Short mmCIF file of C-alpha atoms and ligand atoms in Angstrom, two decimals:
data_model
loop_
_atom_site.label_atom_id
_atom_site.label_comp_id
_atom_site.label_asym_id
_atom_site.label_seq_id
_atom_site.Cartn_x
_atom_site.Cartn_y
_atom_site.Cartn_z
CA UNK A 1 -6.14 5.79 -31.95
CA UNK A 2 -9.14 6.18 -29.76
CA UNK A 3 -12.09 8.03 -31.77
CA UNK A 4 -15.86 9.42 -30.13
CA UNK A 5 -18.64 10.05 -32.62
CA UNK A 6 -21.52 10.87 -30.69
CA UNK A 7 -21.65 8.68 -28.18
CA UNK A 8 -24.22 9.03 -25.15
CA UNK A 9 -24.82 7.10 -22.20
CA UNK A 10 -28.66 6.50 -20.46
CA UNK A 11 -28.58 4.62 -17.36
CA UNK A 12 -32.41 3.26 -16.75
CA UNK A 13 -32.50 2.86 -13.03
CA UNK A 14 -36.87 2.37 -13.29
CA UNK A 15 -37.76 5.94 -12.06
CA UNK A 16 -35.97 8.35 -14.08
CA UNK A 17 -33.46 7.83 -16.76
CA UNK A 18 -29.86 9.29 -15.96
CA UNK A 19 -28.56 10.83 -19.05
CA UNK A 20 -24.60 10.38 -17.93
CA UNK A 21 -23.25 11.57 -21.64
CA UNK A 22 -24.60 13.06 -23.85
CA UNK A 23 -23.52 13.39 -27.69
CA UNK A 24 -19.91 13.28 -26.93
CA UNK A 25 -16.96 13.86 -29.63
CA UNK A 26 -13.53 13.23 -29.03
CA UNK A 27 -10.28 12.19 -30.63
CA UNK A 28 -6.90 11.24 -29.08
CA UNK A 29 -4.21 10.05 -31.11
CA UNK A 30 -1.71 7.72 -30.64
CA UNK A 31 1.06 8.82 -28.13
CA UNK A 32 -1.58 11.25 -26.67
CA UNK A 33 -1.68 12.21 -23.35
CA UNK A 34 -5.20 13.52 -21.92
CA UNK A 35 -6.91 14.77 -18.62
CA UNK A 36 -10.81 14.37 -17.93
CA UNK A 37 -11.98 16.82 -15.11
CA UNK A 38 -15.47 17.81 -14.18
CA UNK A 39 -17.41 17.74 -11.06
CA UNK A 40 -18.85 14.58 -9.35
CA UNK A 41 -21.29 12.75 -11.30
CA UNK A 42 -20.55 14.49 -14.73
CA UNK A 43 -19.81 11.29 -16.57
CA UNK A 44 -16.40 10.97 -16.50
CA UNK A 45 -16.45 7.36 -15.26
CA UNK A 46 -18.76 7.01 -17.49
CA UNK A 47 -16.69 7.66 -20.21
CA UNK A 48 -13.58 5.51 -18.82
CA UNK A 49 -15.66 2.58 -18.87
CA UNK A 50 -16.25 3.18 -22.79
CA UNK A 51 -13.64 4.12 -23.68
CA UNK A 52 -12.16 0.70 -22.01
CA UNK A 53 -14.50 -1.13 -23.55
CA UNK A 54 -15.95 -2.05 -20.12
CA UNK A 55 -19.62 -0.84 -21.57
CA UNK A 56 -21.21 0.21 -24.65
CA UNK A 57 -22.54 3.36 -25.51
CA UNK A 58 -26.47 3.99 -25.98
CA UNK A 59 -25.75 5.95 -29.30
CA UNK A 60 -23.21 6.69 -30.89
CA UNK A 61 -19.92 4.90 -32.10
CA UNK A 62 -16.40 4.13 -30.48
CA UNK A 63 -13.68 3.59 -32.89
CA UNK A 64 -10.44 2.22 -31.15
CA UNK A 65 -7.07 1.79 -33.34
CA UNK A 66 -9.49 1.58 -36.25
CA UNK A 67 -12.20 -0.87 -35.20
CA UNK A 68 -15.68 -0.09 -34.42
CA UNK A 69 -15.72 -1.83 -30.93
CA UNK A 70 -19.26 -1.52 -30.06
CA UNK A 71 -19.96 -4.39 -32.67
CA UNK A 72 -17.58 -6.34 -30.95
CA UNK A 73 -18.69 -9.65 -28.74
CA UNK A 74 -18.06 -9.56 -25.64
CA UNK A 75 -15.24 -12.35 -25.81
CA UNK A 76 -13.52 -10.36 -28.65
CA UNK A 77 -14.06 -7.22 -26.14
CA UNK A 78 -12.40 -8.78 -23.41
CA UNK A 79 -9.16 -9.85 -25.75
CA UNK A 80 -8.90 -6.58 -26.92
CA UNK A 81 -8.69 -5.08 -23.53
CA UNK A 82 -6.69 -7.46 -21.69
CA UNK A 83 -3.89 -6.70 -24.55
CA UNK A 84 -4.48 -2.98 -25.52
CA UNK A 85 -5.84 -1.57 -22.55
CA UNK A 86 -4.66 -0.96 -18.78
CA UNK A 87 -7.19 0.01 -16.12
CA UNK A 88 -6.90 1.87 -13.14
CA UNK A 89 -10.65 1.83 -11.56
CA UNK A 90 -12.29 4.10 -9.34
CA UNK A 91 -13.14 1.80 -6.70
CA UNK A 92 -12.92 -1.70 -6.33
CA UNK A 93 -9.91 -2.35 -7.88
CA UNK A 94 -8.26 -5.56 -6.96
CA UNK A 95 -9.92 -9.19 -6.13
CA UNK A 96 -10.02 -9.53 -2.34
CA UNK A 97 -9.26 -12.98 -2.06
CA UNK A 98 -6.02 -12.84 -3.91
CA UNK A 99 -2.47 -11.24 -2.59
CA UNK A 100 -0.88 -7.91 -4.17
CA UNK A 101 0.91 -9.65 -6.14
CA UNK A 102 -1.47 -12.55 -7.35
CA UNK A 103 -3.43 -9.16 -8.37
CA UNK A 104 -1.15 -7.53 -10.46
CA UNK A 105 -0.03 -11.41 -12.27
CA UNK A 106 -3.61 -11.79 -12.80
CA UNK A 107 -3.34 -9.78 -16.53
CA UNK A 108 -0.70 -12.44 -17.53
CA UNK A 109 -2.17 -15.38 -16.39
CA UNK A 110 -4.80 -14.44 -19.03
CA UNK A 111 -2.72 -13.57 -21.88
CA UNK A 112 -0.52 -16.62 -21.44
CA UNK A 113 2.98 -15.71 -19.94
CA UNK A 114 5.50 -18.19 -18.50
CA UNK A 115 5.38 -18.48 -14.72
CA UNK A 116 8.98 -17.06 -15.10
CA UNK A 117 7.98 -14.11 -17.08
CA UNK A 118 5.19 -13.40 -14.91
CA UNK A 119 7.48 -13.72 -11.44
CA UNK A 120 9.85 -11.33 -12.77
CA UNK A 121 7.06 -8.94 -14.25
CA UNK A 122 4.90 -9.21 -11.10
CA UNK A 123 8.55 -8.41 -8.92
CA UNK A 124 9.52 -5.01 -11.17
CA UNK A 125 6.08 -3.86 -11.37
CA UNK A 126 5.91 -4.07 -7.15
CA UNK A 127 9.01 -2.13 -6.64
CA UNK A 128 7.86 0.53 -9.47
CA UNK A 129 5.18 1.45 -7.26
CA UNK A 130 7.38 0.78 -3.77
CA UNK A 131 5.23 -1.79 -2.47
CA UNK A 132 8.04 -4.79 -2.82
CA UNK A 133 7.34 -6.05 0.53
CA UNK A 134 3.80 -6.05 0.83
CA UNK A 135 3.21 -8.80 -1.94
CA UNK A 136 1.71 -11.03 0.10
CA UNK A 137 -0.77 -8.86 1.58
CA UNK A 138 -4.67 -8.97 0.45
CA UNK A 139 -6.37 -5.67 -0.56
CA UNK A 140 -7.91 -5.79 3.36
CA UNK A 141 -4.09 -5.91 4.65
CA UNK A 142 -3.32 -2.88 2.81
CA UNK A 143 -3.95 0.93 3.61
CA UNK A 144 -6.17 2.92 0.55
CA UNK A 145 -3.46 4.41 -0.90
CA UNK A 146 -1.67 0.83 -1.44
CA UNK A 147 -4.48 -0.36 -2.29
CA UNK A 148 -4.62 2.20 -5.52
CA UNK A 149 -0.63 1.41 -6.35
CA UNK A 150 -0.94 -2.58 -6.61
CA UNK A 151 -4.11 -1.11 -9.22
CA UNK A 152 -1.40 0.44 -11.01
CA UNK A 153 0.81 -2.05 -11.08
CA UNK A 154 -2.06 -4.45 -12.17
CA UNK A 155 -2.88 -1.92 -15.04
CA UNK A 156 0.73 -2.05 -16.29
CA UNK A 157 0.82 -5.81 -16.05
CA UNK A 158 0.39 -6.29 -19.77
CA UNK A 159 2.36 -3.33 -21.19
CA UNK A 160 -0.67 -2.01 -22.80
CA UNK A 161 -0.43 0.70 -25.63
CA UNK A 162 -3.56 2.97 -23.80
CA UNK A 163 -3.56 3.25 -20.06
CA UNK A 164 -6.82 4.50 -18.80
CA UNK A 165 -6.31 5.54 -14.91
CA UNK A 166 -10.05 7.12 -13.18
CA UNK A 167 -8.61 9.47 -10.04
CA UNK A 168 -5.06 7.35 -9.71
CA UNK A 169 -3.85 10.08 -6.74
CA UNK A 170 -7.48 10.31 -5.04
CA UNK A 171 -6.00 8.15 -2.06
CA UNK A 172 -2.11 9.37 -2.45
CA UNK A 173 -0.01 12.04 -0.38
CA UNK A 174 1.67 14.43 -2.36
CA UNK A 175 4.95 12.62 -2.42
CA UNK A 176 3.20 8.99 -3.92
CA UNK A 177 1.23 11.32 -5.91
CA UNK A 178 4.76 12.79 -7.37
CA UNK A 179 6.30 9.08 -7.86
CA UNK A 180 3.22 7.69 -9.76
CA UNK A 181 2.65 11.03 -12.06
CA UNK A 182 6.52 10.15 -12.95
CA UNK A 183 5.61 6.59 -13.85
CA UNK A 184 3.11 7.99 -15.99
CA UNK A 185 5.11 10.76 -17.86
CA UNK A 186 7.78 7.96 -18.01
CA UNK A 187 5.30 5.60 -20.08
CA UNK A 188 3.94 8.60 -21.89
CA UNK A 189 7.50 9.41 -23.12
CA UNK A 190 7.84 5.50 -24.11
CA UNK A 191 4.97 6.03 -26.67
CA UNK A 192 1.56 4.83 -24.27
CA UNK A 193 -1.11 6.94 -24.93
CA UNK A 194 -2.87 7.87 -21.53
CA UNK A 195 -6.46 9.26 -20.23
CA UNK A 196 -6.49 9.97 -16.67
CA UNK A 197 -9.70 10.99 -14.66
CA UNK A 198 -8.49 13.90 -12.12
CA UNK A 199 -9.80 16.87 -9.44
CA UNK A 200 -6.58 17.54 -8.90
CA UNK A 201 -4.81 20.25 -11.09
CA UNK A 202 -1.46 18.85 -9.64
CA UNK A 203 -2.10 16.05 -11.86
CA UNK A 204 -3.93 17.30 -14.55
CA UNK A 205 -0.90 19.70 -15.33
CA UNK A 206 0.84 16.68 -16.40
CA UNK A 207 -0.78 15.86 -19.60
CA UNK A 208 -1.13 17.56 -22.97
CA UNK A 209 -4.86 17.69 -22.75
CA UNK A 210 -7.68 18.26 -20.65
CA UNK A 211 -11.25 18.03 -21.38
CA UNK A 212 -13.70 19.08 -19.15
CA UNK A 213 -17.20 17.30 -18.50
CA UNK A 214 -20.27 18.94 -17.18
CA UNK A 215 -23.69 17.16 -16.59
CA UNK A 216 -22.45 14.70 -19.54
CA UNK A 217 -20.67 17.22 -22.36
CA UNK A 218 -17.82 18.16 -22.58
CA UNK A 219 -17.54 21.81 -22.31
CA UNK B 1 -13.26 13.81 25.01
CA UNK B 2 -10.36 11.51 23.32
CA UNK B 3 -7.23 10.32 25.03
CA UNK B 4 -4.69 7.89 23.19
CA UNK B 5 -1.90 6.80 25.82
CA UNK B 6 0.78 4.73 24.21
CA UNK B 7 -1.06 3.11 21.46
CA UNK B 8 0.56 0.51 19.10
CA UNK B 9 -0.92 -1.65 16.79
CA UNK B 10 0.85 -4.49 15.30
CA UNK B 11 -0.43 -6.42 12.39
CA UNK B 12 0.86 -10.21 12.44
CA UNK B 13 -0.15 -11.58 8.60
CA UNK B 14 2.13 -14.97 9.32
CA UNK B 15 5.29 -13.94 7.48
CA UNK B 16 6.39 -10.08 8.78
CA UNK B 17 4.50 -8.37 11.64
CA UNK B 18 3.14 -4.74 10.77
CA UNK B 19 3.47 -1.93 13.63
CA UNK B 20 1.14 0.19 11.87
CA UNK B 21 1.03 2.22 15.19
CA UNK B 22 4.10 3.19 17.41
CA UNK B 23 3.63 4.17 21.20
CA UNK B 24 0.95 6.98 19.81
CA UNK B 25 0.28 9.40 22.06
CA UNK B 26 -2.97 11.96 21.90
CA UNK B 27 -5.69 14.10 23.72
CA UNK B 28 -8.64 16.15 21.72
CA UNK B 29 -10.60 18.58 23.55
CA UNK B 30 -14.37 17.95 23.14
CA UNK B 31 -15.14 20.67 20.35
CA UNK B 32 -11.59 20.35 18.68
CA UNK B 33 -11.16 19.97 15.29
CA UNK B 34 -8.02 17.99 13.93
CA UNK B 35 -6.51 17.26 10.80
CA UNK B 36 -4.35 13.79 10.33
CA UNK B 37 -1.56 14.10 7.71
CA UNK B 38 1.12 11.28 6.08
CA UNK B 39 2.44 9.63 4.05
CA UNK B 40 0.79 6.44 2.15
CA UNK B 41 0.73 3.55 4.40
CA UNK B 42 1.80 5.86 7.43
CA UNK B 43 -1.23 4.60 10.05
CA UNK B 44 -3.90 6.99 9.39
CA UNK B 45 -6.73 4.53 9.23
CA UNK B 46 -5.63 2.22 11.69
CA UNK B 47 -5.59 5.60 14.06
CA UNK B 48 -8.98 6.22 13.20
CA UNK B 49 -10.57 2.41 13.31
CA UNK B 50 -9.35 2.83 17.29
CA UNK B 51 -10.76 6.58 17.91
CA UNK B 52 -13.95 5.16 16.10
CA UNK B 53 -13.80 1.92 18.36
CA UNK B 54 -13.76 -0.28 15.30
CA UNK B 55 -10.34 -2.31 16.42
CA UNK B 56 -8.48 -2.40 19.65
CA UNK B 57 -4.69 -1.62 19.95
CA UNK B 58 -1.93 -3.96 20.66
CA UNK B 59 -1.11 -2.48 23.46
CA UNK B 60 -1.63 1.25 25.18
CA UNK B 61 -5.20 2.62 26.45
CA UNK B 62 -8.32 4.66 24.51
CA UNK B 63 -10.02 7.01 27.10
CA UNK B 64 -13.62 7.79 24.97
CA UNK B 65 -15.93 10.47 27.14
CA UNK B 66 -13.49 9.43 30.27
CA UNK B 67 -14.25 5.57 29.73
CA UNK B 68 -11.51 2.98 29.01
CA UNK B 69 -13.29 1.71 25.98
CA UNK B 70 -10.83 -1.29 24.63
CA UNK B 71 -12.41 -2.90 27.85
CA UNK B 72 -15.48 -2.73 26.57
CA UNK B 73 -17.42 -5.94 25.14
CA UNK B 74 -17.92 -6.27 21.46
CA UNK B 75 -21.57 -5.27 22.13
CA UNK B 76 -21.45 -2.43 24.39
CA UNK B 77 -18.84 -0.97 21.81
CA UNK B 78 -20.89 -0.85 19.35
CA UNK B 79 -23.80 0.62 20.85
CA UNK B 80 -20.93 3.68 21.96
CA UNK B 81 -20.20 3.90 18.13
CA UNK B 82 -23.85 4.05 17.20
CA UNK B 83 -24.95 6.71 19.39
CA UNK B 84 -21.26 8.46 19.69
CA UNK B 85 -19.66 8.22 16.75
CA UNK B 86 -20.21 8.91 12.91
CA UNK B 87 -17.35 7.18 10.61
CA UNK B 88 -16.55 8.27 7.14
CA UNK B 89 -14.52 5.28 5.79
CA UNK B 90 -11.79 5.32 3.13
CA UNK B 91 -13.00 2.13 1.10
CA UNK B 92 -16.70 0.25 1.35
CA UNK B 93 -18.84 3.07 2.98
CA UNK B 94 -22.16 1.86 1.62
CA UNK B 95 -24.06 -1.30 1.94
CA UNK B 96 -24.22 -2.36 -2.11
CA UNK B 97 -27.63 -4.35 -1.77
CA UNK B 98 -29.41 -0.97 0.03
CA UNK B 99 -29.95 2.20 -1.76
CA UNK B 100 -28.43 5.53 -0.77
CA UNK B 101 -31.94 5.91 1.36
CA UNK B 102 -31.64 2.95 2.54
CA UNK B 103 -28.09 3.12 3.57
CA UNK B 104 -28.73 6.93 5.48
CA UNK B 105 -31.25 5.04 7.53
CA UNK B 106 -29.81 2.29 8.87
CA UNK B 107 -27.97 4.12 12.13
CA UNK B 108 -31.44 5.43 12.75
CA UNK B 109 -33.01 2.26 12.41
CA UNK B 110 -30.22 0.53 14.80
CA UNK B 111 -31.28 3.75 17.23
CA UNK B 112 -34.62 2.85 17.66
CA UNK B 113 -35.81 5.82 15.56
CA UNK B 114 -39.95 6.34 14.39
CA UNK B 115 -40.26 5.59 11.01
CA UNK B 116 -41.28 9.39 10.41
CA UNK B 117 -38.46 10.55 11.79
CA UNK B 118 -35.95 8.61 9.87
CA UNK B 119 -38.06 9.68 7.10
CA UNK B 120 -37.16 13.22 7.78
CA UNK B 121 -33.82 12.89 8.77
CA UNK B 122 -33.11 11.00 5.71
CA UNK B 123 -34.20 13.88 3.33
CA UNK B 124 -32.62 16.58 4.94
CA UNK B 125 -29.22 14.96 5.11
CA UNK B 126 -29.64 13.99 1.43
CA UNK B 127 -30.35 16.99 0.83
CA UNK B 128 -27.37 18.74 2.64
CA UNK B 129 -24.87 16.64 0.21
CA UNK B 130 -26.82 17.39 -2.88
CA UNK B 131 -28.45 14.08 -3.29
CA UNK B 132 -32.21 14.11 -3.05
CA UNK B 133 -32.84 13.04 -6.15
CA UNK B 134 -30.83 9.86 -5.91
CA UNK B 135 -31.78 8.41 -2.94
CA UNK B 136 -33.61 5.19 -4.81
CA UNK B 137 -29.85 4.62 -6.43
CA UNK B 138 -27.68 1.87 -5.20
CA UNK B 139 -23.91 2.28 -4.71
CA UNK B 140 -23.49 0.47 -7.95
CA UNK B 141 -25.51 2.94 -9.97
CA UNK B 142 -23.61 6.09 -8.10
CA UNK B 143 -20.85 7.90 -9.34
CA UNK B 144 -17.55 7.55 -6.46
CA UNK B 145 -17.70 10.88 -5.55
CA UNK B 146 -21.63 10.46 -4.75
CA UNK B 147 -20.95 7.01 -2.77
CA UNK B 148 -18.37 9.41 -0.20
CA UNK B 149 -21.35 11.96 -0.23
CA UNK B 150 -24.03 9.26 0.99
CA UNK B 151 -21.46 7.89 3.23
CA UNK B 152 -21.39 11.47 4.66
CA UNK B 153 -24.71 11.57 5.45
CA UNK B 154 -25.05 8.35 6.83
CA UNK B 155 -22.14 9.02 9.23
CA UNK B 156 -24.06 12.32 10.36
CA UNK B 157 -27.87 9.87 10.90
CA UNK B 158 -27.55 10.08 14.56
CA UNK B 159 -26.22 13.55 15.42
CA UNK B 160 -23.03 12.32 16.41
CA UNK B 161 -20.78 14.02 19.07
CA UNK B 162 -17.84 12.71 17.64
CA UNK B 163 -16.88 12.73 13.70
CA UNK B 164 -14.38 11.18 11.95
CA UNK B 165 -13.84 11.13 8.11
CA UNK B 166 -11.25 9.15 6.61
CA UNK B 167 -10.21 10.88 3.35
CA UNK B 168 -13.73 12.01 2.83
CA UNK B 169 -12.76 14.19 0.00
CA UNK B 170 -11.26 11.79 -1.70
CA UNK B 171 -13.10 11.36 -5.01
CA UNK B 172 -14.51 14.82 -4.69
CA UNK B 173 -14.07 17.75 -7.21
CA UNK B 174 -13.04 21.11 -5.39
CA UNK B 175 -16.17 22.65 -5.69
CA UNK B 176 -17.85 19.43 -4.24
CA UNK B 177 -14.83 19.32 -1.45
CA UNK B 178 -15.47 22.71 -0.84
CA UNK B 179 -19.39 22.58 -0.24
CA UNK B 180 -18.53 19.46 2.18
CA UNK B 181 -16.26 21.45 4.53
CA UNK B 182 -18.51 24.20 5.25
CA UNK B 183 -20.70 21.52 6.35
CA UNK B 184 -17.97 20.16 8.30
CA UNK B 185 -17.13 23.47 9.36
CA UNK B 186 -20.84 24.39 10.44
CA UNK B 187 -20.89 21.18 12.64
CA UNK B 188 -18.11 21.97 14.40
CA UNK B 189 -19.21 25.63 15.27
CA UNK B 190 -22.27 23.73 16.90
CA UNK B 191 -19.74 21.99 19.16
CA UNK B 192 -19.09 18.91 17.68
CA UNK B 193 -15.69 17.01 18.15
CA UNK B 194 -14.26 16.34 14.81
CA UNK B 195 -11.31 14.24 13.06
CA UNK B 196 -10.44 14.41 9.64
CA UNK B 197 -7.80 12.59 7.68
CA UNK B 198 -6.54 14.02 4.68
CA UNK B 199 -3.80 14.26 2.19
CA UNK B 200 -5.09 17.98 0.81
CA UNK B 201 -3.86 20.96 2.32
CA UNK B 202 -7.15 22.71 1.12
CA UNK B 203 -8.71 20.33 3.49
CA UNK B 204 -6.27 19.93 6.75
CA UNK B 205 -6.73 24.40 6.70
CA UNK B 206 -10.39 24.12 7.88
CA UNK B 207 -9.03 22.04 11.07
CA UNK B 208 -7.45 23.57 14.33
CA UNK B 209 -4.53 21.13 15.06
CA UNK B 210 -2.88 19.49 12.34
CA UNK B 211 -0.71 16.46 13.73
CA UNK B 212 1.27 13.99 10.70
CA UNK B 213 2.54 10.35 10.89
CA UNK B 214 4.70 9.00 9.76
CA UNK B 215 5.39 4.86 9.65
CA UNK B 216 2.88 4.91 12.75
CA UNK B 217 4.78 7.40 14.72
CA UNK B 218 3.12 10.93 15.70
CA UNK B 219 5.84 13.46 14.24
N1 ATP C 301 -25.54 2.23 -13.17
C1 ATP C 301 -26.06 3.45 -13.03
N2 ATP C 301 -27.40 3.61 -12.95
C2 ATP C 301 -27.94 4.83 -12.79
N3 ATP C 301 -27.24 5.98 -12.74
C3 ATP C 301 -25.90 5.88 -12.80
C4 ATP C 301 -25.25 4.62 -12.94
N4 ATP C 301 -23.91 4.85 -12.95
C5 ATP C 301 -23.75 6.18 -12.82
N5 ATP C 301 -24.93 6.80 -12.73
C6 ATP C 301 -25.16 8.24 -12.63
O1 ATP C 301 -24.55 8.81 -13.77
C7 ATP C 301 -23.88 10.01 -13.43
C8 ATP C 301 -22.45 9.97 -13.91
O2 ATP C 301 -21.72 9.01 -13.20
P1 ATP C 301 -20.14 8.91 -13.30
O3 ATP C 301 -19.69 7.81 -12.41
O4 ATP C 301 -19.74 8.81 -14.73
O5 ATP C 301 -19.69 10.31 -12.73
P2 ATP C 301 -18.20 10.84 -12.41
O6 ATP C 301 -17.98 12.06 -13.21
O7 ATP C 301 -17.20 9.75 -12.54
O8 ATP C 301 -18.31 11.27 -10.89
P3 ATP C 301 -17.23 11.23 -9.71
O9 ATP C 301 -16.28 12.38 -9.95
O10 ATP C 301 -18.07 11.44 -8.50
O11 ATP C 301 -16.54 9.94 -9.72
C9 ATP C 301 -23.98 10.14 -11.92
O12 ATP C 301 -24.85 11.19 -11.58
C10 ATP C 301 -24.53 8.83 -11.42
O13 ATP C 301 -25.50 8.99 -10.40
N1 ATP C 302 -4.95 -6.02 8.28
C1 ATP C 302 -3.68 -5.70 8.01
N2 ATP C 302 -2.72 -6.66 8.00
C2 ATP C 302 -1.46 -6.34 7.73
N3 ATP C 302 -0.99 -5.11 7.47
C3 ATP C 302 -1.89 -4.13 7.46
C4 ATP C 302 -3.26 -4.36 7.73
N4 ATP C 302 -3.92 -3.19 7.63
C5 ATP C 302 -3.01 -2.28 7.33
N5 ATP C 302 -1.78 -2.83 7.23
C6 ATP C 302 -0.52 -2.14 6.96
O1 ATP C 302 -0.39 -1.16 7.96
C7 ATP C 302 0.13 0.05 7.41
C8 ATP C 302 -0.76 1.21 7.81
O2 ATP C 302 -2.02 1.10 7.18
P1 ATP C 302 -3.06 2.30 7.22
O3 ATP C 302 -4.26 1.85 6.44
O4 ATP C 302 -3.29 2.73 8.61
O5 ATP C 302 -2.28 3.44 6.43
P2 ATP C 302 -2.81 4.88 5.95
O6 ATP C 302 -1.93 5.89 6.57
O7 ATP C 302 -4.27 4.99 6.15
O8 ATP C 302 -2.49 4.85 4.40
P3 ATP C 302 -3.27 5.53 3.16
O9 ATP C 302 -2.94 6.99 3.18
O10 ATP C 302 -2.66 4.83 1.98
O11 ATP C 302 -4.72 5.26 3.29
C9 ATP C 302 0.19 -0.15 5.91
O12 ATP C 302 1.54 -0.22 5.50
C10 ATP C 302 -0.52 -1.44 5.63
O13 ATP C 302 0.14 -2.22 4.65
MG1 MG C 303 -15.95 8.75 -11.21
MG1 MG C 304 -5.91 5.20 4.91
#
């Protein structure tokens, strides 16, 4: 379902030109379950953001259920993600002027669900992630790790076939790290084919797959 | 060199008050080195926004160096915190409109520091987290784990007595996690006071005292 022919990635920042992937293969099919480690600034991030169509590759071609998705306009880009693809970012994850739970409702707004669908969603996908009574809270009311489980929540909003999720745990005790890696298997199990950025073996042991990045390959 | 007596915090949002902190009691030697443990949402970083005299409790009194600092006036608080204190934050370490340089320099700038040796000071520390050649990048065009290294140096601009780092391993890999604790370590072998909060064992081990929390209680 999600296909890398030789894609690589040149950030142009005016001095020097960061090559953060270079010539990178990969193949996942459908139902697959992968890790991405590596050390900081390898390109794993990097990566994410192609493979959720949030950026294009320099070279190279991305192939997603079939289509070649680099051609795609940027509208077309968007549609495709906001119904195939969850996100769990890095940083900066939710808007700060809107609640928890106007967050995680966000994906449904755009794709068109009732307000009564999107109540109850919003409601289930709060509790999954034990955060039920801090709906009304804004990102700057909420502590890191809370902050990275309304993500979650947000990603899952849609019930989108790929979840991508860059360091989900990085802010999480053990014990919310065990809960969410359970969500995960859970949707795994259901068919959702998932790519999760980790350091952590604890989560990494999880998946079928890991790949490991270095300098931009994957070694 | 840090005394707690009875510290609460409540949060009041409009609909359900948050006591983040319950009746916390604490005393650190200056020279100790302590961990912070919890659960998500357990009152880590509100703990360390009132050691770093970034908020005020609710109620109870912060002794800082033997002075009752939440009498303190907005302004002379900050100028304690500028000379005393280097924070590692959780979430938004770095200015986004400066670049990494840039964003190192600014506690020596507020110091009154010559322009040469900010210059220096900015190097070495840039240096010391493996970042000299990225200096001219802005958060934006950093990888996460990079952003928490910058905001490491920063935090160490001024020679601080007192550190504290709020999950400042975070988005690191372990080699990464492991090159920042010997620095951590080394600093506190020259007598500096430090506070770390962290959710990885690998980390708390490097500290002397480990204390936990748990719903804003010290267990
Ligand atoms: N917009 C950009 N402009 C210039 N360089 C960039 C940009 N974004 C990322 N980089 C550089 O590209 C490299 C790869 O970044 P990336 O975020 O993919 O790393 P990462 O593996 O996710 O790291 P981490 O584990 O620290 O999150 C980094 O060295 C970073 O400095
Ligand atoms: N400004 C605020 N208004 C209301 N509630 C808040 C506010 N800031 C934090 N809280 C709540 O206070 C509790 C403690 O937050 P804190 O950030 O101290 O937790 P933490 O232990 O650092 O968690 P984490 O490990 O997830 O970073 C959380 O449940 C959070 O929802
Ligand atoms: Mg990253
Ligand atoms: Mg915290």
């Amino acid at each position: 379902v999600i296909e890398l022919a030789g894609v690589s990635k040149v950030y142009d920042t005016g001095r020097v030109a960061v090559r953060a992937l270079d010539d990178v293969d990969l193949r996942l099919e459908a139902g697959g379950y992968m890790a991405i480690m590596g050390p900081s600034g390898s390109g794993k991030s990097t990566l994410m953001h192609i493979l959720g169509c949030l950026d294009t590759p320099t070279s190279g071609s991305y192939f997603l259920r079939g289509h070649e998705v680099s051609q795609y306009a940027r509208k077309k880009l968007a549609q495709v993600r906001n119904r195939e693809v969850g996100f769990v970012f890095q940083r900066f994850n939710l808007l700060p002027r809107l609640t928890a739970a106007e967050n995680v409702e966000l994906p449904l707004l755009y794709a068109g669900a009732s307000a009564e669908r999107r109540r109850e969603v919003v409601a289930d996908l709060l509790a999954k992630v034990g955060l039920s009574d801090r709906g009304h809270h804004r990102p700057n009311e909420l502590s890191g790790g809370e902050v990275q489980r309304v993500a979650i929540a947000r990603a899952l909003a849609n019930d989108p076939a790929i979840i991508l999720a860059d360091e989900p745990t990085g802010n999480l005790d053990s014990k919310s790290e065990e809960d969410l890696m359970q969500l995960l298997d859970s949707l795994n199990e259901k068919g959702k084919t998932l790519v999760v950025v980790t350091h952590e073996d604890s989560v990494a042991r999880h998946a079928k797959r890991v790949i490991t990045l270095h300098d931009g390959r994957v070694v």
